[in-house]
XYZ file of C-alpha atoms in Angstrom:
528
model
C 61.233 53.329 158.154
C 64.959 53.107 158.932
C 65.654 52.441 155.272
C 63.871 55.615 154.256
C 65.841 57.623 156.782
C 69.094 56.160 155.455
C 68.097 57.032 151.897
C 67.276 60.591 152.868
C 70.626 60.936 154.610
C 72.520 59.679 151.587
C 70.615 62.017 149.280
C 71.296 64.961 151.573
C 75.006 64.155 151.717
C 75.146 63.741 147.967
C 73.395 67.059 147.443
C 75.853 68.775 149.786
C 78.776 67.169 147.932
C 80.149 65.816 151.214
C 81.682 62.452 151.963
C 81.322 60.520 155.233
C 84.001 58.945 157.367
C 83.721 56.689 160.425
C 86.628 56.023 162.779
C 86.972 54.096 166.024
C 89.392 55.955 168.233
C 92.738 54.244 168.523
C 92.319 52.055 165.457
C 94.252 52.499 162.239
C 91.317 51.625 160.022
C 88.777 54.167 158.920
C 85.675 53.778 156.800
C 84.974 56.224 153.984
C 81.880 56.673 151.899
C 82.201 56.396 148.147
C 82.151 60.180 147.735
C 84.731 60.623 150.500
C 87.065 58.286 148.624
C 86.493 60.315 145.463
C 87.433 63.500 147.302
C 90.595 61.902 148.701
C 91.507 60.359 145.340
C 91.932 56.809 146.663
C 90.299 53.428 146.319
C 88.804 51.863 149.449
C 91.529 49.241 149.820
C 94.359 51.780 149.797
C 92.745 54.800 151.378
C 94.891 56.192 154.233
C 93.517 57.228 157.593
C 93.430 60.997 157.362
C 93.023 61.246 161.152
C 95.898 59.062 162.327
C 98.211 59.833 159.392
C 97.573 63.554 159.255
C 101.284 64.349 159.438
C 101.793 62.600 156.086
C 98.711 63.951 154.364
C 98.093 67.496 155.588
C 100.114 70.674 155.017
C 102.642 71.293 157.736
C 101.265 74.788 158.377
C 97.813 73.339 159.084
C 98.892 70.435 161.320
C 99.051 72.342 164.636
C 95.490 73.592 164.316
C 94.223 70.167 163.180
C 95.828 68.320 166.081
C 94.649 70.898 168.596
C 91.085 70.673 167.334
C 91.206 66.861 167.259
C 92.633 66.628 170.772
C 89.978 68.977 172.115
C 87.263 66.815 170.566
C 88.725 63.565 171.950
C 89.606 64.807 175.417
C 87.709 63.241 178.294
C 84.526 65.156 178.733
C 85.744 67.372 175.855
C 83.744 69.425 173.410
C 83.036 66.462 171.073
C 83.151 68.569 167.895
C 85.975 68.420 165.321
C 85.909 71.284 162.805
C 88.955 72.140 160.757
C 89.903 73.478 157.330
C 93.251 72.284 156.052
C 95.261 71.522 152.941
C 95.440 67.891 151.848
C 98.078 66.389 149.549
C 96.148 64.680 146.753
C 97.705 61.575 145.151
C 98.275 63.606 141.974
C 100.617 65.850 143.979
C 98.353 68.897 144.152
C 97.061 70.517 147.320
C 93.321 70.505 147.956
C 91.541 72.440 150.664
C 89.308 70.173 152.783
C 86.782 70.959 155.454
C 86.822 68.103 157.968
C 84.064 67.830 160.544
C 83.279 65.143 163.068
C 81.527 64.404 166.327
C 82.729 62.059 169.053
C 80.615 59.459 170.813
C 81.605 58.490 174.350
C 81.315 55.556 176.720
C 79.616 55.885 180.106
C 82.877 57.127 181.593
C 82.981 60.053 179.100
C 85.828 58.685 177.029
C 85.649 59.172 173.255
C 85.416 55.815 171.547
C 84.179 56.665 168.072
C 84.079 59.640 165.751
C 81.864 60.072 162.721
C 82.092 63.013 160.378
C 82.037 64.478 156.923
C 84.631 65.710 154.482
C 84.219 68.131 151.568
C 86.604 69.695 149.025
C 86.476 73.489 149.481
C 89.370 74.347 147.140
C 87.251 76.543 144.874
C 85.841 78.474 147.800
C 89.301 78.928 149.293
C 90.680 80.099 145.947
C 87.870 82.634 145.733
C 88.552 83.773 149.304
C 92.266 84.155 148.571
C 91.503 86.107 145.404
C 89.060 88.304 147.318
C 91.580 88.894 150.110
C 94.234 89.747 147.529
C 91.874 92.126 145.766
C 90.999 93.807 149.063
C 94.692 94.069 149.911
C 95.527 95.639 146.545
C 92.640 98.066 146.899
C 93.758 99.046 150.375
C 97.351 99.437 149.204
C 96.143 101.693 146.413
C 94.006 103.782 148.746
C 96.823 104.102 151.273
C 99.558 105.001 148.815
C 97.786 107.050 146.160
C 98.891 110.702 146.541
C 95.313 112.008 146.783
C 92.780 112.138 149.606
C 90.326 109.208 149.586
C 87.447 108.967 152.053
C 84.022 107.469 152.727
C 81.380 109.242 154.824
C 78.096 108.056 156.288
C 74.763 109.805 155.825
C 75.685 112.330 158.522
C 78.925 113.190 156.681
C 81.041 111.491 159.328
C 84.260 109.839 158.178
C 83.947 106.047 157.988
C 87.019 105.212 155.897
C 89.993 107.490 155.191
C 93.502 107.041 153.834
C 96.785 108.350 155.201
C 96.883 111.267 152.752
C 93.710 112.893 154.038
C 94.668 112.189 157.652
C 97.922 114.060 157.134
C 96.157 116.870 155.288
C 93.629 117.343 158.089
C 96.315 117.239 160.769
C 95.385 113.865 162.266
C 98.060 111.434 163.423
C 96.337 108.376 161.929
C 93.354 107.556 159.774
C 91.558 106.221 162.850
C 91.608 109.701 164.374
C 89.271 110.886 161.593
C 86.596 108.258 162.053
C 83.325 109.625 163.381
C 84.341 113.243 162.759
C 83.028 115.683 160.126
C 84.508 118.555 158.135
C 83.344 120.939 160.877
C 86.109 119.556 163.118
C 88.800 120.756 160.690
C 87.583 123.503 158.354
C 86.083 126.926 158.753
C 82.318 127.157 159.100
C 81.716 128.376 155.528
C 83.607 125.581 153.792
C 82.319 122.847 156.124
C 78.718 123.982 155.574
C 79.238 123.986 151.812
C 80.726 120.471 151.892
C 77.794 119.183 153.952
C 75.321 120.829 151.577
C 77.034 119.226 148.569
C 76.941 115.785 150.195
C 73.237 116.083 151.054
C 72.490 117.029 147.453
C 74.555 114.081 146.144
C 72.729 111.638 148.444
C 69.308 112.991 147.523
C 69.873 113.198 143.765
C 72.272 110.245 143.442
C 74.166 112.527 141.019
C 77.982 112.795 141.377
C 80.021 115.957 141.731
C 82.886 115.642 139.233
C 86.174 117.595 139.152
C 84.872 120.636 141.026
C 87.464 123.202 142.076
C 86.806 124.672 145.525
C 88.521 127.059 147.861
C 89.017 125.675 151.380
C 88.831 127.883 154.480
C 90.843 126.677 157.454
C 90.872 127.688 161.092
C 94.156 129.496 161.682
C 95.710 128.604 158.300
C 95.876 130.073 154.814
C 93.174 129.095 152.371
C 93.908 126.263 149.966
C 92.470 125.046 146.664
C 91.311 121.526 145.868
C 89.770 119.577 143.013
C 86.926 117.435 144.360
C 85.053 114.438 143.020
C 82.240 113.065 145.212
C 79.780 110.270 144.495
C 76.901 108.546 146.283
C 78.028 105.514 148.305
C 75.738 102.547 147.615
C 75.934 98.938 148.725
C 75.575 96.005 146.343
C 71.805 96.213 146.484
C 71.721 99.935 145.773
C 71.025 100.995 149.344
C 72.416 104.438 150.162
C 75.180 104.373 152.772
C 76.546 107.893 152.382
C 79.128 109.462 150.064
C 82.701 108.814 149.027
C 85.180 111.010 147.249
C 88.650 111.931 146.085
C 90.221 115.305 146.795
C 93.440 116.606 145.209
C 95.326 119.598 146.570
C 95.907 121.975 143.654
C 96.930 125.025 145.680
C 100.357 125.274 144.051
C 98.793 124.797 140.627
C 96.251 127.578 141.235
C 98.933 129.937 142.532
C 101.158 129.117 139.568
C 98.264 129.573 137.163
C 97.488 132.976 138.628
C 101.120 133.986 138.323
C 101.174 132.708 134.750
C 98.015 134.665 133.980
C 99.678 137.816 135.259
C 102.827 137.059 133.282
C 100.727 136.240 130.208
C 98.949 139.581 130.442
C 102.284 141.361 130.745
C 103.678 139.392 127.806
C 100.578 140.149 125.772
C 101.006 143.849 126.452
C 104.670 143.644 125.499
C 103.899 141.557 122.425
C 101.313 144.063 121.255
C 103.867 146.833 121.631
C 106.507 144.682 119.930
C 104.132 143.847 117.059
C 103.391 147.523 116.631
C 107.114 148.268 116.539
C 107.668 145.445 114.051
C 104.860 146.747 111.889
C 106.371 150.219 111.978
C 109.809 148.780 111.175
C 108.334 146.856 108.255
C 106.648 149.970 106.948
C 109.956 151.807 107.173
C 111.749 148.911 105.475
C 109.205 148.916 102.665
C 109.462 152.663 102.384
C 113.205 152.306 101.787
C 112.618 150.112 98.739
C 112.756 151.992 95.444
C 109.302 153.204 94.424
C 107.806 153.203 90.972
C 110.471 150.908 89.500
C 108.316 150.530 86.391
C 108.719 154.256 85.745
C 112.517 154.130 85.676
C 114.127 153.861 82.243
C 117.434 154.414 80.462
C 117.069 155.750 76.933
C 119.269 156.777 74.048
C 119.047 156.633 70.306
C 120.073 152.948 70.224
C 117.944 151.344 72.911
C 115.482 151.792 75.741
C 115.867 149.877 79.020
C 112.854 149.453 81.342
C 112.637 147.824 84.763
C 110.197 145.991 87.037
C 110.332 144.228 90.401
C 108.433 141.966 92.786
C 108.875 141.770 96.539
C 107.223 139.171 98.829
C 108.559 139.081 102.416
C 107.949 135.910 104.457
C 107.693 137.779 107.780
C 107.251 141.245 109.199
C 110.977 141.916 108.928
C 112.570 140.615 105.750
C 116.163 139.876 104.835
C 115.773 140.291 101.049
C 115.954 143.690 99.412
C 117.125 145.509 96.313
C 118.422 149.013 95.732
C 118.677 151.174 92.600
C 121.631 153.547 92.517
C 121.668 156.231 89.775
C 125.268 156.605 88.615
C 124.892 158.956 85.632
C 122.380 159.903 82.965
C 123.227 156.731 81.074
C 123.967 154.243 83.868
C 122.511 152.857 87.059
C 123.590 150.275 89.645
C 121.289 147.475 90.830
C 122.073 145.820 94.171
C 120.024 142.733 95.106
C 120.729 140.971 98.396
C 119.529 138.010 100.487
C 120.456 138.088 104.197
C 120.556 134.799 106.096
C 117.358 134.179 108.068
C 114.355 136.381 108.733
C 113.049 138.689 111.387
C 114.682 141.439 113.388
C 118.226 140.078 113.113
C 118.044 139.914 109.327
C 116.504 143.384 109.138
C 119.371 144.785 111.235
C 121.872 143.377 108.736
C 119.808 144.938 105.944
C 120.151 148.318 107.673
C 123.911 147.797 108.025
C 124.214 146.900 104.344
C 122.322 150.016 103.293
C 124.730 152.091 105.346
C 127.746 150.311 103.858
C 126.365 150.874 100.350
C 126.300 154.604 100.967
C 129.828 154.424 102.312
C 131.041 152.601 99.175
C 129.151 154.817 96.689
C 132.411 156.167 95.227
C 133.266 152.665 93.942
C 129.732 151.918 92.724
C 130.792 151.981 89.052
C 133.052 148.966 89.689
C 130.961 145.962 90.824
C 133.912 143.942 92.150
C 135.308 146.773 94.296
C 131.854 147.757 95.444
C 131.203 144.262 96.836
C 134.735 144.090 98.261
C 134.195 147.288 100.260
C 130.796 146.178 101.573
C 132.252 142.811 102.604
C 135.103 144.429 104.517
C 132.713 146.656 106.441
C 130.270 143.821 107.248
C 133.019 141.422 108.364
C 134.408 144.086 110.703
C 130.994 144.717 112.302
C 130.162 141.029 112.755
C 133.597 140.187 114.199
C 133.254 142.924 116.829
C 129.804 141.601 117.725
C 131.037 137.954 117.735
C 128.164 137.053 115.432
C 128.221 134.720 112.446
C 125.913 135.938 109.701
C 126.188 136.350 105.984
C 124.378 137.725 102.989
C 124.484 136.732 99.348
C 124.347 139.569 96.844
C 124.655 140.528 93.199
C 125.561 143.991 91.995
C 125.026 145.054 88.380
C 126.039 148.214 86.567
C 123.969 148.927 83.441
C 125.646 151.418 81.114
C 123.380 152.323 78.232
C 125.946 154.587 76.624
C 128.588 151.865 76.428
C 125.953 149.166 75.879
C 127.234 146.890 78.645
C 126.016 145.013 81.683
C 128.775 144.515 84.274
C 128.096 142.422 87.374
C 129.717 140.698 90.332
C 128.248 137.975 92.553
C 128.894 137.317 96.250
C 127.635 133.758 96.694
C 124.473 134.708 94.838
C 122.800 133.110 91.786
C 123.862 134.722 88.510
C 121.301 136.551 86.332
C 119.049 134.744 83.871
C 118.965 136.369 80.428
C 116.699 135.827 77.436
C 117.971 136.605 73.928
C 116.423 135.709 70.598
C 113.791 133.736 72.504
C 116.391 131.544 74.204
C 117.135 131.755 77.920
C 120.196 130.841 79.971
C 121.787 131.579 83.317
C 125.080 133.429 83.127
C 128.168 131.801 84.662
C 130.349 134.340 86.499
C 133.943 133.726 87.520
C 134.195 130.749 85.159
C 131.639 128.893 87.249
C 133.692 129.090 90.452
C 131.790 130.002 93.650
C 132.383 133.377 95.240
C 132.172 134.018 99.002
C 129.056 135.561 100.518
C 129.300 138.923 102.244
C 130.320 138.922 105.912
C 132.192 135.620 106.030
C 135.759 136.057 104.772
C 137.849 139.189 105.311
C 139.747 140.571 102.302
C 137.660 138.463 99.902
C 137.947 139.395 96.229
C 135.217 139.287 93.616
C 135.413 138.962 89.855
C 133.503 141.146 87.431
C 131.833 139.934 84.241
C 130.528 142.007 81.328
C 127.821 141.245 78.779
C 126.808 143.338 75.791
C 123.296 144.748 76.076
C 122.834 143.706 72.462
C 122.849 140.097 73.723
C 120.070 140.725 76.250
C 116.358 141.056 75.536
C 115.281 140.414 79.134
C 117.185 139.838 82.361
C 116.083 138.562 85.777
C 117.776 138.895 89.177
C 116.253 136.773 91.961
C 116.756 135.460 95.505
C 116.689 131.796 96.559
C 113.194 132.062 98.033
C 111.941 131.630 94.458
C 113.810 128.614 93.148
C 114.019 126.784 96.508
C 110.253 126.759 97.092
C 109.193 123.148 97.759
C 106.103 121.142 96.884
C 104.451 118.439 99.014
C 107.168 115.979 97.946
C 109.923 118.351 99.138
C 110.980 118.953 95.520
C 112.330 122.421 94.752
C 111.059 124.371 91.786
C 114.636 124.887 90.604
C 116.410 127.450 88.448
C 115.720 125.479 85.258
C 111.990 126.031 85.748
C 112.572 129.759 86.169
C 114.690 129.819 83.026
C 112.052 128.050 80.928
C 109.267 130.270 82.291
C 111.202 133.403 81.365
C 111.776 132.016 77.878
C 108.140 131.033 77.362
C 106.869 134.430 78.495
C 109.304 136.558 76.443
C 106.497 137.845 74.233
C 104.519 138.986 77.281
C 104.851 142.375 78.877
C 107.549 142.404 81.588
C 104.954 142.938 84.322
C 102.912 139.964 83.104
C 106.041 137.828 82.825
C 106.935 138.446 86.484
C 103.355 137.809 87.614
C 103.406 134.501 85.735
C 106.647 133.512 87.431
C 105.319 134.348 90.913
C 102.054 132.529 90.205
C 103.839 129.356 89.081
C 106.040 129.421 92.183
C 102.996 129.716 94.452
C 101.334 126.832 92.627
C 104.448 124.741 93.191
C 104.566 125.584 96.920
C 103.120 122.949 99.272
C 100.657 125.355 100.877
C 100.591 128.005 98.185
C 102.816 130.298 100.241
C 106.481 131.257 100.221
C 108.443 130.030 103.250
C 111.302 132.418 102.463
C 111.525 136.009 101.275
C 111.272 136.449 97.515
C 112.780 139.412 95.727
C 112.842 139.809 91.921
C 114.300 142.535 89.741
C 113.990 142.402 85.961
C 114.754 144.564 82.942
C 113.838 144.656 79.266
C 116.278 145.905 76.619
C 114.458 147.210 73.537
C 116.435 148.256 70.483
C 115.280 151.428 68.700
C 114.984 151.478 64.984
């Protein structure tokens, strides 16, 4: 029978993963079971006495508690029980957590003479406990330091857990001052009742309340605005404990948003008025362009000269324009200009240039002096305004009686002409660049003349045409314009310009012009 009991004991100890030790008080020897030796990492012959040599085997931080517990168990008429958890230095140098238990047996005088106990490695459990404690600490640190209000409430909506943020918001000195209280202790009746109603609904439906914006009513304070998220609070088994939530104060955001809404409405009203003014200004600007260009012609017994134009502004207020100036029965002046930029600023410069053109009308028969006078006036205006702007321009005088085309360029591309089905761009001033209008005071401009007998078709254009880019950022280029004009020489002038515009749009990345485009063309037809 005793053998069976011993077997059962050994099986139980093996199942519990515990080893057994047996020590006679005062002796240096100690007996370990096979599993105890395995836990300690020693063979029986060299196994140290963990009780008497604790100072060499246990962690120094655990020694005081171990010795106190051991002394209490061994004291005369003491408590008999040794129970201690401590760190043990394994022979491989690592620290293992051990749970050491023992019970003392005493002689008739009550003195402890023997102690028998168990030992088990609890390192994994301790590691899990440390990890759990660390996780709880991190969670608490997050709750305490996150700049939002975090709280847990029981089924009666009483605070159970709260962080420092909500304590401060509710006027409590510490989080503990909130525990056991409800929203009715802090808010007005209406808001507190609504909060309680929401929490009852959440607990009954188990459905959360996510990112709800609410207005808070306080006793004796201004109302505030918060964004609330509340959820049902369940334990690990799904049992309802109450609710928990996060509340963020968005009062400043709401006030700012309301101010922005008011400002936005005011800006919208102003923008509508501004758009209307821009539309009116654009209509006026368009009205100032010469009308019915196709109906203008210069005729004599030798030749007939006809004209056409295309105008495509990139915005409401454009910086490109052209002007036709009748000079006599046999001659007209053509001014084509491209002001830097777009919009209102460019349109103001356009208005200035129109005024300067009228002022310089007396010199309109001389292209170089005409541009010189306009430049002087524009430079003077811009210097007084401390503004840096410029405009490129070309001015042509077509004299049908003398059979000449005279022109001057101010930083502007020269005309493209087609003659005997060959096209080329003219090269003014021996190919040297000329300054744009508005940049250099006292600038001079050269004048070039071409016989009308050497022109079948001529094109003036702004850079919005040849600088249009495709998806690869490649410009269409002047060469493409030149070849298109040559290939369409047998077409009517109107069709030729439409073809040119169409090809430019096809080349554009999105089929639209990013810059203003202004074209002016003429055909010279000899009469038999």
